[in-house]
Backbone as a printed PyTorch tensor [residue, N CA C, xyz], in Angstrom:
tensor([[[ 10.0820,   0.0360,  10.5430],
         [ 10.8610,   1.1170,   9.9770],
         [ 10.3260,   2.4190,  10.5500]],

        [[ 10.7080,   3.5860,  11.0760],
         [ 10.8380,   4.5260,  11.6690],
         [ 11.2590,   5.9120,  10.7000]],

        [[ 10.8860,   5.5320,   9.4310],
         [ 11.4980,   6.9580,   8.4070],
         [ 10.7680,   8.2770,   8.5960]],

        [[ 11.2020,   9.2310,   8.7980],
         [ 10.9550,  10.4680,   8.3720],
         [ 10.1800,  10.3660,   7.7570]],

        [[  8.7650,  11.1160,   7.6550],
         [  8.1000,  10.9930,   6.2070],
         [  7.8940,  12.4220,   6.2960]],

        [[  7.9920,  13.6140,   7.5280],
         [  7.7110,  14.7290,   7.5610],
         [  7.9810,  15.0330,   8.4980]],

        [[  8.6830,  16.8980,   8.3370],
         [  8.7570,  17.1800,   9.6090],
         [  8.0660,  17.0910,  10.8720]],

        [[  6.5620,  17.1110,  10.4510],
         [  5.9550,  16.9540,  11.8020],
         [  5.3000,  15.1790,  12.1710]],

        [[  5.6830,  14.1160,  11.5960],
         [  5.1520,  13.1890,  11.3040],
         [  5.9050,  12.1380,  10.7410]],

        [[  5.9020,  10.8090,  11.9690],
         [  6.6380,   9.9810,  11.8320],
         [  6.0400,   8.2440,  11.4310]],

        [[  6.4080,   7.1160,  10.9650],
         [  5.9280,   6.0180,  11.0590],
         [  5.7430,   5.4740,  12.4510]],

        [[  4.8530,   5.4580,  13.1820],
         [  4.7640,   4.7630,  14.6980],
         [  4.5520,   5.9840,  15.2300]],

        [[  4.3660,   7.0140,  15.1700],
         [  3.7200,   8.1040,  15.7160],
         [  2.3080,   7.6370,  16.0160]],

        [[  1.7430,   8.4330,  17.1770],
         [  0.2040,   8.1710,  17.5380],
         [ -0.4810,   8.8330,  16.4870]],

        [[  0.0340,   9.8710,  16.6620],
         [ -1.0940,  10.9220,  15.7120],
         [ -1.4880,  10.2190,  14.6040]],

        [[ -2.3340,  10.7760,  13.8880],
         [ -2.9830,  10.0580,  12.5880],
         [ -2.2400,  11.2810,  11.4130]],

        [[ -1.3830,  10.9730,  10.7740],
         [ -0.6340,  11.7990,   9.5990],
         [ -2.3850,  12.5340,   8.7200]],

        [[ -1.8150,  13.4500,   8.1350],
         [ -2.8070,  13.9070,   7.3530],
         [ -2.6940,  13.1960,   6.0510]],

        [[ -3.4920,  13.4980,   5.2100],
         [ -3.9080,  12.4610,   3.8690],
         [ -3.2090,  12.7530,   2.8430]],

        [[ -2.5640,  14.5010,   3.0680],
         [ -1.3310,  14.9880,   1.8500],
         [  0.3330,  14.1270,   2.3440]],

        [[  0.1150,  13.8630,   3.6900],
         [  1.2150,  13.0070,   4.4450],
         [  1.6940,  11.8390,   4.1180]],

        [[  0.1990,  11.0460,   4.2330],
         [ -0.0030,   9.9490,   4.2070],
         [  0.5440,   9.6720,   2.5400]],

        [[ -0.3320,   9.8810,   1.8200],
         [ -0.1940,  10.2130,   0.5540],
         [  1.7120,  10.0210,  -0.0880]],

        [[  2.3280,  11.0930,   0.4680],
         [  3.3390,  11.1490,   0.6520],
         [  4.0420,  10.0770,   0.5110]],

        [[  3.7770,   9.5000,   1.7130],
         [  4.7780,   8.7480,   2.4070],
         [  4.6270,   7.0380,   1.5910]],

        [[  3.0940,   6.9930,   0.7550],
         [  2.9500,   6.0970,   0.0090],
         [  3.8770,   6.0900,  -1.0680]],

        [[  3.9630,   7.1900,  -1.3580],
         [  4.7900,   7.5180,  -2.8730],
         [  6.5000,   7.2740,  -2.2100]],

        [[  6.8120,   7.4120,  -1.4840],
         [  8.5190,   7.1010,  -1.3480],
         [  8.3510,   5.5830,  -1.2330]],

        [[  7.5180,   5.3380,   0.1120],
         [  7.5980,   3.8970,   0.4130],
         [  7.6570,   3.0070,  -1.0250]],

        [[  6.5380,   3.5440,  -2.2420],
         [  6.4010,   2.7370,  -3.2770],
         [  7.6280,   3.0640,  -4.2480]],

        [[  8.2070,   3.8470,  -4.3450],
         [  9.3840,   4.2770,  -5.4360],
         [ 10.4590,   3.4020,  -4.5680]],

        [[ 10.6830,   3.0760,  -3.4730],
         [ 11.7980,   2.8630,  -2.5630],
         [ 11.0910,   0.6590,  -2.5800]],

        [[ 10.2170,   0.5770,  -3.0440],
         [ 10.1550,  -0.5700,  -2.6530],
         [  9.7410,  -1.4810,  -1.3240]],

        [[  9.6020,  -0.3610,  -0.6660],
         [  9.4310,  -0.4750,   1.0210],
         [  8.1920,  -1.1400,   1.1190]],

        [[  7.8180,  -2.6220,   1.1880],
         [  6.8580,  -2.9000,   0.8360],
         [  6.4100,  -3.4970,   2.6240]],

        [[  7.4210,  -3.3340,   3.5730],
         [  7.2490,  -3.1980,   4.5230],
         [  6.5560,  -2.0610,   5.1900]],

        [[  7.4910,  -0.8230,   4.9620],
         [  7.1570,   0.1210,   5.4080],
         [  5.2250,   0.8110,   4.6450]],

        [[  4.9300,  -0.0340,   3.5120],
         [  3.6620,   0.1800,   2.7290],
         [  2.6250,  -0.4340,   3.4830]],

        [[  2.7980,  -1.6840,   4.5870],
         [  2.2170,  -2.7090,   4.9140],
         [  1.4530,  -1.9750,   6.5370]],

        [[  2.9110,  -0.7310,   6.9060],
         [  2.9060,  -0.4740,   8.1350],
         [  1.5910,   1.2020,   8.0680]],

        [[  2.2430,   1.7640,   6.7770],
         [  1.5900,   2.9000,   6.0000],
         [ -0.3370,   2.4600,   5.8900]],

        [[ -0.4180,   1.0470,   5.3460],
         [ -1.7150,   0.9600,   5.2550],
         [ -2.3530,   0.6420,   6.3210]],

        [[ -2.3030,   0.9490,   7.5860],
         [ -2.7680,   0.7530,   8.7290],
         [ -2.9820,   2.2320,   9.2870]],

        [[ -2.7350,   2.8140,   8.3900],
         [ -3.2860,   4.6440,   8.6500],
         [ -3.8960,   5.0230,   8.0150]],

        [[ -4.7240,   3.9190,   6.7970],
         [ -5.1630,   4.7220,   5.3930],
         [ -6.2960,   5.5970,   6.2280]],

        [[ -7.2420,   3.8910,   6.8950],
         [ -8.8240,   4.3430,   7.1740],
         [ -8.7860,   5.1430,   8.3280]],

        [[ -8.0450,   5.4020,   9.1670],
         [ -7.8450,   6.3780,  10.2240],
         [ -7.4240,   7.8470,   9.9330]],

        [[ -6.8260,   7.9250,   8.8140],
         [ -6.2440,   9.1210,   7.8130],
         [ -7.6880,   9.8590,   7.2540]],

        [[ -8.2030,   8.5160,   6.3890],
         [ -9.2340,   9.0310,   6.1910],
         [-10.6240,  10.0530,   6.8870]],

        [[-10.7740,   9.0530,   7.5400],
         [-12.0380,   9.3590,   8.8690],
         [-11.2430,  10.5270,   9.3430]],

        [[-10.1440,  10.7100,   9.5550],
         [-10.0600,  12.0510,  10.3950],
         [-10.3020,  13.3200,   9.4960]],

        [[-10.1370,  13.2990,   7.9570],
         [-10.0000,  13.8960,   7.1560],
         [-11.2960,  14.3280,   7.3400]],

        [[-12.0780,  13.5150,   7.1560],
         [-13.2860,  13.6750,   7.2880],
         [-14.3680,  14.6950,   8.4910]],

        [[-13.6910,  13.7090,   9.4410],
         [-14.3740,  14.7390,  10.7060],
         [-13.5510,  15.8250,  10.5880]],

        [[-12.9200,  16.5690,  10.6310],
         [-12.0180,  17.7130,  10.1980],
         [-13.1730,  18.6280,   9.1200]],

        [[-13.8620,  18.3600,   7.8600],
         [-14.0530,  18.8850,   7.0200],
         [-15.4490,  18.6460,   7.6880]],

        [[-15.8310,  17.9170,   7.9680],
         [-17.4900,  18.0060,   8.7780],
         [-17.3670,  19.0380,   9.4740]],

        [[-16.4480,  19.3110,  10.4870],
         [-16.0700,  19.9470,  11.9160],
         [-16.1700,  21.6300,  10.9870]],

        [[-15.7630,  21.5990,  10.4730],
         [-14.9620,  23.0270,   9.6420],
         [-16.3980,  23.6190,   9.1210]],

        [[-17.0290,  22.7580,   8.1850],
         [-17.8890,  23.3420,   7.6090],
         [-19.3670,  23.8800,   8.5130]],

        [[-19.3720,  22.7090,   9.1960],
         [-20.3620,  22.8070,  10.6050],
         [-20.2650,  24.6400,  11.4270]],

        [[-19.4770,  24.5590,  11.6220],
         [-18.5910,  25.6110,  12.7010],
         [-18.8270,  27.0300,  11.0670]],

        [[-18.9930,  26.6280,  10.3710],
         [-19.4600,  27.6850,   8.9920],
         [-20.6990,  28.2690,   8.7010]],

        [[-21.0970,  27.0460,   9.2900],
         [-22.5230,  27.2330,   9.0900],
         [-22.5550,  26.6980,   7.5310]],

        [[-21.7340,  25.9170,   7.0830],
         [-22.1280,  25.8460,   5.2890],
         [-22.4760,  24.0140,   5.0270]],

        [[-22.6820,  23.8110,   3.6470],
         [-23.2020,  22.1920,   3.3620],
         [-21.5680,  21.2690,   3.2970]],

        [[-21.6090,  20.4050,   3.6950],
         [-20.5970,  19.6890,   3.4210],
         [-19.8760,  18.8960,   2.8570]],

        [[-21.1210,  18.7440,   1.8780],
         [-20.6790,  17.9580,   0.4320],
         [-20.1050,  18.7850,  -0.0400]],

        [[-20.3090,  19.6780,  -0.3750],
         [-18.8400,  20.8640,  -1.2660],
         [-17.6950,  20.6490,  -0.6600]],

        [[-17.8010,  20.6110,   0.4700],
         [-16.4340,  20.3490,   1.1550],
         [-15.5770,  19.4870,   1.0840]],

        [[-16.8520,  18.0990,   0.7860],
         [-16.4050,  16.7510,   0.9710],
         [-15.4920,  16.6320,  -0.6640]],

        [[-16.2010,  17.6260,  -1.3770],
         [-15.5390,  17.5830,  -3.1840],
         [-14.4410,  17.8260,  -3.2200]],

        [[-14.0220,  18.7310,  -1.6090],
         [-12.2120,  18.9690,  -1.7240],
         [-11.4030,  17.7220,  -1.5280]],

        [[-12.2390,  16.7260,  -1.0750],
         [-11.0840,  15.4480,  -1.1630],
         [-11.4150,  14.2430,  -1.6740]],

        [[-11.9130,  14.6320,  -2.4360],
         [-11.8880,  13.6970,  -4.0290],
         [-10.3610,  13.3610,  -4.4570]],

        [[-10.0390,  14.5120,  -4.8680],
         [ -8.5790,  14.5590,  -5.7100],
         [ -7.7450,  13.5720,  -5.0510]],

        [[ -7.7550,  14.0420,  -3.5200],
         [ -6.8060,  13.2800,  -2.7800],
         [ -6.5870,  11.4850,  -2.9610]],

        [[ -8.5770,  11.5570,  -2.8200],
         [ -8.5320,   9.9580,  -2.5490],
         [ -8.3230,   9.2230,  -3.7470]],

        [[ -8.5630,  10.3730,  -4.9460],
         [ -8.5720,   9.5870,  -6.1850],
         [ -7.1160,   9.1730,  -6.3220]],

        [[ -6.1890,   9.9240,  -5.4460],
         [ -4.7560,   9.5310,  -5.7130],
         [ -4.4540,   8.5280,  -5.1800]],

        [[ -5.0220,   8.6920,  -3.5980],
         [ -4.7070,   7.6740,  -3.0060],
         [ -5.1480,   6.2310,  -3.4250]],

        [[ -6.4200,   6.0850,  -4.6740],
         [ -6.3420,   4.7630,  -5.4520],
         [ -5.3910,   4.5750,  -5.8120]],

        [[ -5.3690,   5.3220,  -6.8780],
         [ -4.2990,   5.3390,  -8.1860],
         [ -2.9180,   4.3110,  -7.2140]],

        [[ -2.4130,   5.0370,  -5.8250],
         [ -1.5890,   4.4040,  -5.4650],
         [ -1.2700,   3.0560,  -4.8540]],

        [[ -2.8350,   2.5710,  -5.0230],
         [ -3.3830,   1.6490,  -4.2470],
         [ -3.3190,   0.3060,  -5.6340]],

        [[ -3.7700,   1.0990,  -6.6510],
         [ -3.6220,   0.6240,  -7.9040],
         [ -2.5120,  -0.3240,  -8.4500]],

        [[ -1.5710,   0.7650,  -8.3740],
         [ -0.6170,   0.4580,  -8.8460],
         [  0.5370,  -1.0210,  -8.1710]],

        [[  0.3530,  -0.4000,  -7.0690],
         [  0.7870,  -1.8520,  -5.5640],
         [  0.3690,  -2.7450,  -6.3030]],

        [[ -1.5640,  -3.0300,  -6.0140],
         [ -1.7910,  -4.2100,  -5.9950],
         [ -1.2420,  -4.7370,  -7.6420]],

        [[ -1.2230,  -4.1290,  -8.6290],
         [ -0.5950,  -4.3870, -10.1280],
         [  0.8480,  -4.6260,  -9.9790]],

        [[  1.9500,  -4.1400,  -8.9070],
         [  2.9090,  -4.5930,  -9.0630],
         [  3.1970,  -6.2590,  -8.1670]],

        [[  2.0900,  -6.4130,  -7.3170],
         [  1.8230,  -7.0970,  -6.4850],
         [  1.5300,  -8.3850,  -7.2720]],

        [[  0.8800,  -8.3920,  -7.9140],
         [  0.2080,  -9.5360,  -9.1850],
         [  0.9770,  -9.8550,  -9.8670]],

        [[  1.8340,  -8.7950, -10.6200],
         [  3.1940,  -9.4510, -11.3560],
         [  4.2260, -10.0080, -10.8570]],

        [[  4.4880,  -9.3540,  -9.3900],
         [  5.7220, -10.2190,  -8.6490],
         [  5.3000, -11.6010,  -8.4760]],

        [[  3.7960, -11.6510,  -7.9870],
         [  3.2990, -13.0520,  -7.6610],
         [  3.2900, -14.1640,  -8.9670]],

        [[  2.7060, -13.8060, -10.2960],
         [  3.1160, -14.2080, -11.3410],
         [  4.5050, -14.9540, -11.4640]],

        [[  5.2740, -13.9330, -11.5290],
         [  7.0260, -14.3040, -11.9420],
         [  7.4660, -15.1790, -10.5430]],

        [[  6.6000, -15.4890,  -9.4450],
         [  7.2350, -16.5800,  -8.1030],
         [  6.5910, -17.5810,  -8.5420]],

        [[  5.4040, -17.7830,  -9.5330],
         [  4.4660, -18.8630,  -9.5760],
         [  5.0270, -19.6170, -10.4950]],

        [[  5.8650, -18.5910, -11.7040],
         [  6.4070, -19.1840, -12.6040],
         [  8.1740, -19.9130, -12.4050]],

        [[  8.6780, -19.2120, -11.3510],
         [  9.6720, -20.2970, -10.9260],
         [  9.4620, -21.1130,  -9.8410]],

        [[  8.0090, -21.0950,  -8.9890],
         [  8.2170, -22.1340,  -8.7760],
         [  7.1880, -23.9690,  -9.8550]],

        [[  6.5210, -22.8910, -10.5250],
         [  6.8340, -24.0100, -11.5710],
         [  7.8250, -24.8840, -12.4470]],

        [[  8.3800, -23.8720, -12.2090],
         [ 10.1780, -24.4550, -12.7130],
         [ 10.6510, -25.5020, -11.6710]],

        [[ 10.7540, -24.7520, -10.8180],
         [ 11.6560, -25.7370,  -9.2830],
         [ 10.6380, -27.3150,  -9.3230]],

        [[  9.1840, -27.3030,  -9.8750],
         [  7.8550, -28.6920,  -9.6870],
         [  8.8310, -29.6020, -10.8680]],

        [[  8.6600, -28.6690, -11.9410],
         [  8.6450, -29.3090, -13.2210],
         [ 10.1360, -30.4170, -12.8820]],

        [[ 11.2420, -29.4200, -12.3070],
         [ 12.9750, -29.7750, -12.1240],
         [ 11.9810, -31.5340, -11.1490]],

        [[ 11.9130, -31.2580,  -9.7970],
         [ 11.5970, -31.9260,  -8.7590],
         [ 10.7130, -33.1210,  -9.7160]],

        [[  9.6540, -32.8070, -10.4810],
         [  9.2150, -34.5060, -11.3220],
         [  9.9530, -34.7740, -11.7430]],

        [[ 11.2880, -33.8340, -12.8550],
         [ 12.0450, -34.8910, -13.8110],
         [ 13.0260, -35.2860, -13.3290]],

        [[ 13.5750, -35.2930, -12.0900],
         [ 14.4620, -35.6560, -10.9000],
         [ 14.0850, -37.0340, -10.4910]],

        [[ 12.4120, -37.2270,  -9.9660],
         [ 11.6410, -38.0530,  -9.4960],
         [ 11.6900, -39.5930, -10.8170]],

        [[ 11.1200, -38.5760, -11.7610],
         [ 11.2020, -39.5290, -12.5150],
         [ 12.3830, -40.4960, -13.5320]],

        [[ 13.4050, -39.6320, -13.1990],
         [ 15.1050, -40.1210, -13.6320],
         [ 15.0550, -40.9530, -12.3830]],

        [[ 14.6200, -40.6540, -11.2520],
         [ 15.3040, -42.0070, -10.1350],
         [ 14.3680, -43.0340,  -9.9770]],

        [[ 13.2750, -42.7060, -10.7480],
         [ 12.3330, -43.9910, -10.7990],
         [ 12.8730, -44.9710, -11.6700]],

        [[ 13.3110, -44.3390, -12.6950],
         [ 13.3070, -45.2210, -14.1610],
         [ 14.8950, -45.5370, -14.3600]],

        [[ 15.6960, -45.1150, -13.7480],
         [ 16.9530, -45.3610, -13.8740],
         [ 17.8040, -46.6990, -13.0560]],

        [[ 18.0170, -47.2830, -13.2010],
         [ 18.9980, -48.6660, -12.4670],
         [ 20.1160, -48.3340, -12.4150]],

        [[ 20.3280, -48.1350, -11.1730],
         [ 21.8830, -47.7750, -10.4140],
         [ 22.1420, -48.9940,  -9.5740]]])
């Protein structure tokens, strides 16, 4: 999938999206169901990240200042970016649930099928 997620920033783009981007683009993909386009999204988390990173190393360095303060500016972010990470794998568990439970249905159908043509004389 190839969506828009920003004017300057596309799915399959080289660049590495920024983490308010990235971020972003988690939140449509997940409201939209795009569990494709989520699959393609999480292959930018740790590259999103790390750049975030050297960026705020780079910045503060070039400041002359400490970089753990810096590093406190993207807390918020990443704490979101759980939260969204969260929520997936929780909707992820229930879909898997509700497939486990029909195909317990389809086992249960398939023995009492098995066992009507065992026991039956035709």
């Amino acid at each position: 999938m190839n969506q828009t997620l920003s004017p300057v920033w596309q799915l399959g783009d080289e660049a590495t999206p920024s983490l308010a981007q990235l971020i972003s683009a988690f939140e449509v993909a997940y409201a939209a169901a795009d569990w494709l386009c989520i699959s393609q999204l999480n292959d930018y988390t740790q590259p999103c990240v790390e750049a975030e990173i050297v960026v705020i190393n780079a910045s503060t360095a070039a400041a002359g200042k400490d970089a753990s303060s810096s590093l406190e500016a993207l807390k918020p972010s990443l704490e979101k970016l759980a939260t969204i990470y969260q929520a997936m794998q929780q909707q992820c568990a229930a879909e898997r649930d509700v497939l486990a439970a029909k195909l317990n249905e389809v086992n249960a159908g398939r023995s009492a099928t098995g066992h009507y043509v065992s026991t039956s004389s035709l």
